[in-house]
mmCIF file of C-alpha atoms in Angstrom:
data_model
loop_
_atom_site.group_PDB
_atom_site.id
_atom_site.type_symbol
_atom_site.label_atom_id
_atom_site.label_comp_id
_atom_site.label_asym_id
_atom_site.label_seq_id
_atom_site.Cartn_x
_atom_site.Cartn_y
_atom_site.Cartn_z
ATOM 1 C CA MET A 1 0.101 0.210 0.070
ATOM 2 C CA LYS A 2 3.005 2.628 0.786
ATOM 3 C CA SER A 3 4.528 3.585 -2.684
ATOM 4 C CA ALA A 4 5.551 7.671 -3.866
ATOM 5 C CA GLY A 5 4.404 7.278 -6.857
ATOM 6 C CA ALA A 6 0.985 8.556 -9.061
ATOM 7 C CA ILE A 7 -1.256 5.794 -10.534
ATOM 8 C CA PHE A 8 0.084 3.443 -13.132
ATOM 9 C CA ALA A 9 -2.536 3.299 -16.158
ATOM 10 C CA ILE A 10 -1.594 -0.528 -17.063
ATOM 11 C CA LEU A 11 -4.780 -2.776 -16.668
ATOM 12 C CA VAL A 12 -3.810 -5.084 -19.326
ATOM 13 C CA MET A 13 -3.786 -6.665 -15.939
ATOM 14 C CA PHE A 14 0.911 -13.456 -11.216
ATOM 15 C CA SER A 15 1.836 -16.263 -8.798
ATOM 16 C CA CYS A 16 3.159 -18.635 -5.879
ATOM 17 C CA GLN A 17 5.425 -20.907 -4.214
ATOM 18 C CA THR A 18 3.424 -22.597 -2.288
ATOM 19 C CA PRO A 19 0.553 -25.221 -3.548
ATOM 20 C CA VAL A 20 -2.843 -24.552 -3.325
ATOM 21 C CA GLU A 21 -5.392 -27.234 -2.298
ATOM 22 C CA GLU A 22 -7.897 -27.348 -4.500
ATOM 23 C CA ILE A 23 -9.964 -24.819 -6.678
ATOM 24 C CA PRO A 24 -12.921 -23.596 -4.771
ATOM 25 C CA VAL A 25 -16.664 -23.631 -5.352
ATOM 26 C CA ASP A 26 -16.980 -20.039 -6.472
ATOM 27 C CA LYS A 27 -19.568 -18.433 -4.224
ATOM 28 C CA PRO A 28 -20.626 -15.030 -3.680
ATOM 29 C CA TRP A 29 -19.019 -13.545 -0.050
ATOM 30 C CA ASP A 30 -20.857 -12.832 2.589
ATOM 31 C CA MET A 31 -18.721 -9.897 4.569
ATOM 32 C CA GLY A 32 -20.531 -10.409 7.849
ATOM 33 C CA LEU A 33 -19.730 -6.459 8.767
ATOM 34 C CA PRO A 34 -19.950 -5.228 12.160
ATOM 35 C CA ALA A 35 -22.522 -3.669 14.178
ATOM 36 C CA GLY A 36 -22.605 0.003 12.498
ATOM 37 C CA PHE A 37 -20.920 -0.612 9.834
ATOM 38 C CA PRO A 38 -22.045 0.548 6.293
ATOM 39 C CA MET A 39 -21.460 -1.596 3.084
ATOM 40 C CA PRO A 40 -18.446 -0.023 1.764
ATOM 41 C CA GLU A 41 -18.435 -0.057 -2.244
ATOM 42 C CA ILE A 42 -17.027 -2.450 -4.481
ATOM 43 C CA PRO A 43 -16.619 -2.349 -8.322
ATOM 44 C CA THR A 44 -19.022 -4.048 -10.218
ATOM 45 C CA ASP A 45 -16.665 -5.859 -12.554
ATOM 46 C CA ASN A 46 -14.538 -7.180 -9.356
ATOM 47 C CA ALA A 47 -17.617 -8.504 -6.794
ATOM 48 C CA LEU A 48 -16.411 -10.330 -3.948
ATOM 49 C CA ASN A 49 -16.399 -14.316 -3.890
ATOM 50 C CA GLN A 50 -14.843 -17.097 -2.620
ATOM 51 C CA SER A 51 -12.515 -17.802 -5.283
ATOM 52 C CA ARG A 52 -11.140 -13.976 -5.712
ATOM 53 C CA ILE A 53 -10.661 -14.024 -2.066
ATOM 54 C CA GLN A 54 -8.655 -16.994 -1.875
ATOM 55 C CA LEU A 55 -6.386 -16.082 -5.283
ATOM 56 C CA GLY A 56 -6.077 -13.075 -3.748
ATOM 57 C CA LYS A 57 -4.560 -14.405 -0.386
ATOM 58 C CA LEU A 58 -2.018 -16.280 -1.911
ATOM 59 C CA LEU A 59 -0.858 -13.660 -4.604
ATOM 60 C CA PHE A 60 -0.662 -11.167 -0.901
ATOM 61 C CA TYR A 61 1.599 -13.206 1.080
ATOM 62 C CA ASP A 62 3.700 -14.589 -2.787
ATOM 63 C CA PRO A 63 7.090 -12.892 -2.522
ATOM 64 C CA ILE A 64 7.464 -13.556 -6.416
ATOM 65 C CA LEU A 65 5.508 -10.469 -7.039
ATOM 66 C CA SER A 66 9.016 -8.394 -6.809
ATOM 67 C CA LEU A 67 11.656 -8.637 -8.671
ATOM 68 C CA ASP A 68 13.879 -10.998 -6.914
ATOM 69 C CA SER A 69 10.877 -12.848 -5.148
ATOM 70 C CA THR A 70 12.027 -11.658 -1.935
ATOM 71 C CA VAL A 71 9.059 -8.772 -1.050
ATOM 72 C CA SER A 72 5.518 -9.235 -1.017
ATOM 73 C CA CYS A 73 2.756 -7.435 0.123
ATOM 74 C CA ALA A 74 2.619 -8.984 3.783
ATOM 75 C CA THR A 75 6.583 -8.316 3.864
ATOM 76 C CA CYS A 76 5.075 -4.521 4.743
ATOM 77 C CA HIS A 77 1.508 -4.697 5.838
ATOM 78 C CA GLN A 78 1.937 -7.810 8.393
ATOM 79 C CA ALA A 79 -0.972 -9.141 10.326
ATOM 80 C CA ALA A 80 0.072 -8.507 13.220
ATOM 81 C CA ALA A 81 0.927 -5.260 13.410
ATOM 82 C CA GLY A 82 -2.488 -4.097 12.397
ATOM 83 C CA PHE A 83 -1.550 -4.952 8.535
ATOM 84 C CA ALA A 84 1.320 -2.302 8.364
ATOM 85 C CA ASP A 85 5.029 -2.737 9.671
ATOM 86 C CA HIS A 86 7.157 -1.795 12.792
ATOM 87 C CA LEU A 87 9.792 -0.041 10.646
ATOM 88 C CA PRO A 88 9.540 4.016 10.386
ATOM 89 C CA LEU A 89 10.680 3.234 6.670
ATOM 90 C CA SER A 90 9.273 0.603 4.654
ATOM 91 C CA VAL A 91 12.338 -1.678 2.951
ATOM 92 C CA GLY A 92 12.249 -3.351 -0.237
ATOM 93 C CA ILE A 93 13.784 -5.724 -2.160
ATOM 94 C CA GLN A 94 17.821 -5.587 -1.508
ATOM 95 C CA GLY A 95 17.486 -3.937 1.523
ATOM 96 C CA ARG A 96 16.219 -0.770 0.066
ATOM 97 C CA VAL A 97 14.750 2.143 1.917
ATOM 98 C CA GLY A 98 11.178 3.551 0.994
ATOM 99 C CA MET A 99 10.253 7.203 1.232
ATOM 100 C CA ARG A 100 7.090 6.492 3.892
ATOM 101 C CA ASN A 101 5.618 4.604 6.969
ATOM 102 C CA SER A 102 3.773 1.731 5.778
ATOM 103 C CA PRO A 103 0.151 2.078 5.952
ATOM 104 C CA THR A 104 -2.094 0.057 7.803
ATOM 105 C CA LEU A 105 -4.606 -1.998 5.659
ATOM 106 C CA THR A 106 -7.686 -2.196 8.044
ATOM 107 C CA ASN A 107 -10.524 -1.492 6.517
ATOM 108 C CA VAL A 108 -9.219 -0.509 3.485
ATOM 109 C CA ALA A 109 -12.220 -1.073 1.445
ATOM 110 C CA TYR A 110 -13.722 1.931 3.295
ATOM 111 C CA GLN A 111 -11.075 4.352 1.459
ATOM 112 C CA PRO A 112 -11.901 6.463 -1.430
ATOM 113 C CA TYR A 113 -8.612 6.918 -2.709
ATOM 114 C CA PHE A 114 -4.785 5.548 -2.003
ATOM 115 C CA PHE A 115 -1.579 6.541 -0.588
ATOM 116 C CA SER A 116 -0.795 8.991 1.002
ATOM 117 C CA GLU A 117 -0.989 11.777 -1.550
ATOM 118 C CA GLY A 118 -3.799 10.399 -3.086
ATOM 119 C CA GLY A 119 -2.341 9.333 -6.239
ATOM 120 C CA SER A 120 -4.485 5.954 -7.022
ATOM 121 C CA PRO A 121 -8.254 6.200 -7.282
ATOM 122 C CA SER A 122 -8.648 2.390 -6.701
ATOM 123 C CA LEU A 123 -7.535 -0.638 -4.744
ATOM 124 C CA GLU A 124 -6.818 -2.240 -8.267
ATOM 125 C CA LEU A 125 -4.792 0.006 -9.615
ATOM 126 C CA GLN A 126 -2.994 0.998 -6.141
ATOM 127 C CA ALA A 127 -2.205 -3.127 -6.196
ATOM 128 C CA LEU A 128 0.606 -1.880 -8.782
ATOM 129 C CA GLY A 129 2.240 0.857 -7.686
ATOM 130 C CA PRO A 130 4.479 -1.098 -5.152
ATOM 131 C CA ILE A 131 5.040 -4.030 -8.158
ATOM 132 C CA GLU A 132 6.847 -0.848 -10.111
ATOM 133 C CA ASN A 133 8.463 1.087 -7.459
ATOM 134 C CA HIS A 134 12.180 0.795 -8.024
ATOM 135 C CA VAL A 135 12.394 0.900 -3.661
ATOM 136 C CA GLU A 136 9.895 -1.569 -3.114
ATOM 137 C CA MET A 137 9.529 -4.603 -5.126
ATOM 138 C CA GLY A 138 11.038 -3.096 -8.234
ATOM 139 C CA PHE A 139 9.693 -5.126 -10.923
ATOM 140 C CA ASN A 140 8.312 -4.165 -14.111
ATOM 141 C CA ALA A 141 4.461 -4.810 -15.322
ATOM 142 C CA ALA A 142 5.672 -6.574 -18.601
ATOM 143 C CA GLU A 143 8.116 -9.309 -16.863
ATOM 144 C CA LEU A 144 5.845 -9.622 -13.999
ATOM 145 C CA ALA A 145 3.155 -10.908 -16.509
ATOM 146 C CA LYS A 146 5.360 -13.053 -18.764
ATOM 147 C CA ARG A 147 6.557 -14.668 -15.520
ATOM 148 C CA ILE A 148 3.201 -15.630 -13.897
ATOM 149 C CA LYS A 149 1.233 -15.866 -17.497
ATOM 150 C CA ASP A 150 1.406 -19.911 -17.267
ATOM 151 C CA HIS A 151 2.453 -20.454 -13.668
ATOM 152 C CA PRO A 152 0.886 -23.846 -12.393
ATOM 153 C CA TYR A 153 -0.654 -22.763 -9.490
ATOM 154 C CA TYR A 154 -2.345 -19.308 -10.742
ATOM 155 C CA THR A 155 -3.548 -20.408 -13.789
ATOM 156 C CA PRO A 156 -6.522 -22.959 -12.823
ATOM 157 C CA LEU A 157 -7.208 -20.881 -9.538
ATOM 158 C CA ALA A 158 -7.538 -17.597 -12.369
ATOM 159 C CA GLN A 159 -9.860 -19.442 -14.491
ATOM 160 C CA ASN A 160 -12.103 -20.446 -11.384
ATOM 161 C CA ALA A 161 -12.437 -16.753 -10.395
ATOM 162 C CA TYR A 162 -12.294 -14.431 -13.322
ATOM 163 C CA GLY A 163 -12.793 -16.907 -17.012
ATOM 164 C CA ARG A 164 -9.292 -15.945 -18.122
ATOM 165 C CA GLU A 165 -5.341 -16.731 -17.732
ATOM 166 C CA MET A 166 -3.513 -15.669 -14.937
ATOM 167 C CA ASP A 167 -2.609 -11.864 -15.911
ATOM 168 C CA LEU A 168 -1.838 -8.881 -14.221
ATOM 169 C CA PHE A 169 -5.838 -7.925 -14.595
ATOM 170 C CA VAL A 170 -6.677 -10.899 -12.711
ATOM 171 C CA LEU A 171 -3.436 -9.863 -9.722
ATOM 172 C CA VAL A 172 -4.713 -6.394 -9.404
ATOM 173 C CA ARG A 173 -8.409 -7.462 -8.837
ATOM 174 C CA ALA A 174 -7.518 -11.213 -6.586
ATOM 175 C CA ILE A 175 -5.250 -8.691 -4.470
ATOM 176 C CA ALA A 176 -7.683 -5.831 -3.678
ATOM 177 C CA SER A 177 -10.573 -8.951 -2.825
ATOM 178 C CA PHE A 178 -8.447 -9.789 -0.580
ATOM 179 C CA GLU A 179 -7.542 -6.595 0.912
ATOM 180 C CA ARG A 180 -11.623 -5.605 1.121
ATOM 181 C CA THR A 181 -12.273 -8.815 3.730
ATOM 182 C CA LEU A 182 -9.689 -7.125 5.895
ATOM 183 C CA ILE A 183 -12.609 -5.719 8.300
ATOM 184 C CA SER A 184 -11.971 -4.617 11.511
ATOM 185 C CA GLY A 185 -14.785 -3.680 13.682
ATOM 186 C CA ASN A 186 -14.859 -5.717 17.205
ATOM 187 C CA SER A 187 -12.475 -3.578 19.772
ATOM 188 C CA PRO A 188 -13.622 -2.390 23.246
ATOM 189 C CA TYR A 189 -14.890 0.913 21.425
ATOM 190 C CA ASP A 190 -16.446 -0.778 19.221
ATOM 191 C CA ARG A 191 -18.348 -3.018 22.141
ATOM 192 C CA TYR A 192 -19.132 -0.522 23.718
ATOM 193 C CA HIS A 193 -20.545 2.168 21.199
ATOM 194 C CA PHE A 194 -22.157 -0.247 18.913
ATOM 195 C CA GLN A 195 -22.870 -3.024 20.971
ATOM 196 C CA ASN A 196 -24.016 -1.415 24.295
ATOM 197 C CA GLN A 197 -21.346 -3.492 26.245
ATOM 198 C CA GLN A 198 -20.941 -0.644 29.304
ATOM 199 C CA ASP A 199 -18.266 -2.400 30.883
ATOM 200 C CA ALA A 200 -15.982 -2.597 27.115
ATOM 201 C CA LEU A 201 -14.299 0.561 28.189
ATOM 202 C CA SER A 202 -12.324 1.057 31.564
ATOM 203 C CA GLU A 203 -13.281 4.832 33.365
ATOM 204 C CA SER A 204 -10.094 6.235 31.690
ATOM 205 C CA GLU A 205 -11.114 4.855 28.295
ATOM 206 C CA LYS A 206 -14.366 6.534 28.427
ATOM 207 C CA ASN A 207 -12.717 9.876 29.644
ATOM 208 C CA GLY A 208 -10.064 9.503 26.789
ATOM 209 C CA MET A 209 -13.491 8.852 24.261
ATOM 210 C CA GLN A 210 -15.035 12.158 25.791
ATOM 211 C CA LEU A 211 -11.940 13.978 25.457
ATOM 212 C CA PHE A 212 -11.236 12.424 22.029
ATOM 213 C CA PHE A 213 -14.833 13.671 20.815
ATOM 214 C CA SER A 214 -14.937 17.201 22.429
ATOM 215 C CA GLU A 215 -13.994 20.624 21.031
ATOM 216 C CA LYS A 216 -11.371 21.017 23.691
ATOM 217 C CA ALA A 217 -8.750 18.524 21.677
ATOM 218 C CA GLY A 218 -10.595 18.481 18.325
ATOM 219 C CA CYS A 219 -9.500 14.577 17.211
ATOM 220 C CA SER A 220 -12.725 14.323 15.698
ATOM 221 C CA ASN A 221 -12.636 17.072 13.133
ATOM 222 C CA CYS A 222 -9.925 15.062 11.403
ATOM 223 C CA HIS A 223 -10.815 11.704 13.024
ATOM 224 C CA SER A 224 -14.178 10.922 12.217
ATOM 225 C CA GLY A 225 -16.624 8.698 11.236
ATOM 226 C CA ILE A 226 -16.478 4.825 11.655
ATOM 227 C CA ASN A 227 -12.790 4.007 10.667
ATOM 228 C CA PHE A 228 -11.618 7.556 12.653
ATOM 229 C CA THR A 229 -10.868 9.502 9.486
ATOM 230 C CA HIS A 230 -12.543 12.242 7.040
ATOM 231 C CA TYR A 231 -9.808 10.947 4.344
ATOM 232 C CA ALA A 232 -9.056 14.589 3.290
ATOM 233 C CA PHE A 233 -5.592 15.735 2.734
ATOM 234 C CA GLU A 234 -4.503 17.582 6.086
ATOM 235 C CA ASN A 235 -0.643 18.911 7.005
ATOM 236 C CA ASN A 236 -0.602 18.468 10.743
ATOM 237 C CA GLY A 237 2.282 20.948 11.627
ATOM 238 C CA ILE A 238 5.068 17.939 12.126
ATOM 239 C CA TYR A 239 7.728 19.851 10.168
ATOM 240 C CA ALA A 240 8.319 23.946 9.489
ATOM 241 C CA SER A 241 9.145 22.475 5.702
ATOM 242 C CA TYR A 242 8.668 18.742 4.939
ATOM 243 C CA PRO A 243 11.084 17.118 3.214
ATOM 244 C CA ASP A 244 8.490 14.610 1.435
ATOM 245 C CA GLN A 245 6.413 17.298 0.003
ATOM 246 C CA GLY A 246 2.807 15.230 -0.207
ATOM 247 C CA ARG A 247 -0.050 15.495 -1.871
ATOM 248 C CA TYR A 248 1.704 18.795 -3.864
ATOM 249 C CA ARG A 249 3.670 15.588 -5.472
ATOM 250 C CA ILE A 250 0.036 15.309 -7.095
ATOM 251 C CA THR A 251 -1.052 18.621 -7.225
ATOM 252 C CA LEU A 252 1.909 21.041 -7.698
ATOM 253 C CA ASP A 253 -0.324 23.390 -5.492
ATOM 254 C CA THR A 254 1.549 25.296 -2.948
ATOM 255 C CA ALA A 255 -1.498 24.766 -0.726
ATOM 256 C CA ASP A 256 -0.958 21.051 -0.325
ATOM 257 C CA LEU A 257 2.891 21.314 0.755
ATOM 258 C CA GLY A 258 3.044 18.779 3.530
ATOM 259 C CA LYS A 259 -0.419 17.331 3.087
ATOM 260 C CA PHE A 260 -1.503 13.258 3.481
ATOM 261 C CA LYS A 261 -4.071 11.668 3.862
ATOM 262 C CA VAL A 262 -5.354 11.801 7.166
ATOM 263 C CA PRO A 263 -4.820 7.958 8.340
ATOM 264 C CA THR A 264 -7.669 5.685 9.981
ATOM 265 C CA LEU A 265 -6.660 5.811 13.828
ATOM 266 C CA ARG A 266 -8.113 1.709 14.311
ATOM 267 C CA ASN A 267 -5.641 -0.674 15.541
ATOM 268 C CA ILE A 268 -3.554 2.557 16.109
ATOM 269 C CA ALA A 269 -1.671 0.728 18.912
ATOM 270 C CA LEU A 270 -0.247 -2.032 16.860
ATOM 271 C CA THR A 271 0.808 0.089 14.309
ATOM 272 C CA ALA A 272 4.104 2.134 15.935
ATOM 273 C CA PRO A 273 5.921 4.365 14.716
ATOM 274 C CA TYR A 274 3.539 6.868 13.401
ATOM 275 C CA MET A 275 3.583 9.779 11.130
ATOM 276 C CA HIS A 276 3.714 9.319 6.674
ATOM 277 C CA ASP A 277 7.605 8.858 7.856
ATOM 278 C CA GLY A 278 7.227 7.493 11.051
ATOM 279 C CA SER A 279 9.091 10.130 12.646
ATOM 280 C CA LEU A 280 6.995 9.510 15.892
ATOM 281 C CA LYS A 281 7.763 6.297 17.519
ATOM 282 C CA THR A 282 5.206 5.919 20.506
ATOM 283 C CA LEU A 283 0.976 7.347 21.192
ATOM 284 C CA GLU A 284 2.765 9.386 23.824
ATOM 285 C CA GLU A 285 4.943 10.824 21.027
ATOM 286 C CA VAL A 286 2.070 11.741 19.241
ATOM 287 C CA VAL A 287 -0.590 13.408 21.207
ATOM 288 C CA SER A 288 2.485 15.276 22.963
ATOM 289 C CA HIS A 289 2.645 16.942 19.313
ATOM 290 C CA TYR A 290 -0.352 17.578 19.049
ATOM 291 C CA ILE A 291 -0.619 19.177 22.630
ATOM 292 C CA SER A 292 2.067 21.301 21.131
ATOM 293 C CA GLY A 293 0.404 22.655 18.825
ATOM 294 C CA GLY A 294 2.740 21.877 15.511
ATOM 295 C CA LYS A 295 5.475 23.747 14.110
ATOM 296 C CA ASN A 296 3.273 26.224 12.438
ATOM 297 C CA HIS A 297 3.817 25.770 8.757
ATOM 298 C CA PRO A 298 1.882 27.719 6.875
ATOM 299 C CA ASN A 299 -0.538 24.751 5.402
ATOM 300 C CA GLN A 300 -0.891 23.280 9.079
ATOM 301 C CA ASN A 301 -4.367 22.403 9.447
ATOM 302 C CA LYS A 302 -6.304 24.903 11.963
ATOM 303 C CA PHE A 303 -7.442 22.923 14.536
ATOM 304 C CA VAL A 304 -3.894 21.494 15.161
ATOM 305 C CA LYS A 305 -3.169 24.868 17.921
ATOM 306 C CA PRO A 306 -2.048 24.296 21.214
ATOM 307 C CA LEU A 307 -4.011 21.712 23.586
ATOM 308 C CA ASP A 308 -4.669 22.920 27.366
ATOM 309 C CA LEU A 309 -4.511 19.003 28.567
ATOM 310 C CA ASN A 310 -3.138 17.658 32.104
ATOM 311 C CA GLU A 311 -1.139 14.858 32.722
ATOM 312 C CA GLN A 312 -4.201 12.743 33.385
ATOM 313 C CA GLU A 313 -6.186 13.499 30.069
ATOM 314 C CA LYS A 314 -3.063 13.044 28.559
ATOM 315 C CA ARG A 315 -3.327 9.046 29.754
ATOM 316 C CA ASP A 316 -7.377 8.896 28.968
ATOM 317 C CA LEU A 317 -6.847 10.040 25.288
ATOM 318 C CA ILE A 318 -3.878 7.925 24.780
ATOM 319 C CA HIS A 319 -5.864 4.752 26.845
ATOM 320 C CA PHE A 320 -8.878 5.479 24.533
ATOM 321 C CA LEU A 321 -6.332 5.309 21.622
ATOM 322 C CA GLU A 322 -5.273 2.178 23.195
ATOM 323 C CA ALA A 323 -9.016 1.092 23.174
ATOM 324 C CA LEU A 324 -9.371 0.905 19.524
ATOM 325 C CA THR A 325 -7.334 -2.023 18.707
ATOM 326 C CA ASP A 326 -9.225 -5.555 17.392
ATOM 327 C CA SER A 327 -7.153 -8.513 18.662
ATOM 328 C CA ALA A 328 -9.513 -10.442 16.978
ATOM 329 C CA PHE A 329 -9.058 -9.017 14.144
ATOM 330 C CA VAL A 330 -5.260 -9.175 13.803
ATOM 331 C CA GLN A 331 -5.397 -13.001 15.426
ATOM 332 C CA ASN A 332 -8.160 -13.853 12.303
ATOM 333 C CA GLN A 333 -6.862 -17.096 10.767
ATOM 334 C CA ALA A 334 -8.053 -16.213 7.602
ATOM 335 C CA PHE A 335 -6.184 -13.392 6.967
ATOM 336 C CA VAL A 336 -2.667 -15.443 7.623
ATOM 337 C CA PRO A 337 -1.140 -18.238 5.108
#
């Protein structure tokens, strides 16, 4: 999911080193959405079904997508880390260090666009970004297409899932199908808010929740909705001058300098370090940053300003953020090999 490049307009639309047990029965997929969650938009040409999701899962974990067959999607999106990783900047083939912190894939089905600067309009197109990125997978889409065309494991699965040979068309759609199943909605907060389990949150977590949604802290001005993000591009004042120019790289509008897509806070306690460049190591550092009011960049969001929070309020706020952790999600055996 992390890539600095713009969209790759290649829809000519790959392979695994682990044998599959059998071609699955092609059944529509019941997403089993948590209480309070709307149905995400699913492209009409890539409806979810069992065979597509199984194929996508195999591809997600297969390093054959990278030039030297050492890096898979799961290298930077690890289930135990909330489908992120714990590196400030993720590392691709041959130890090449990227420019961004790997984002979580938690509830990625709800995102309206992809990459931190919004360079891809669909989850399908996004899948090509890391493949073609020199630092991440370092491959070429045309060469990858040749590699996977007649792969013995994937060919029958591709026919079953999409009625065609294994190619890039199938690859990006299958990976997107698997990623759309990564739905998380069973955190203590969810049990309290949507399932009316009053004891799901501690007193400190409840206090932190009230503070989070209050005008005093103002967190929910940007971190709103079921995924705790309004998905806009914002500058949160991490720097007075940004080495990574963010949204500006797409628009070339100076008003977008240092702006990045607001990330979800779901499973945030699992995805350290934080910010687009992994520059803040802990939730304590994150909260302290917002209390400080940021570095006063000209494009800084107006809600990022000094906060009058005492130490107990700071602890309560951190406890609430930790209560957004869905343990069942990261332990779900359907999401791992």
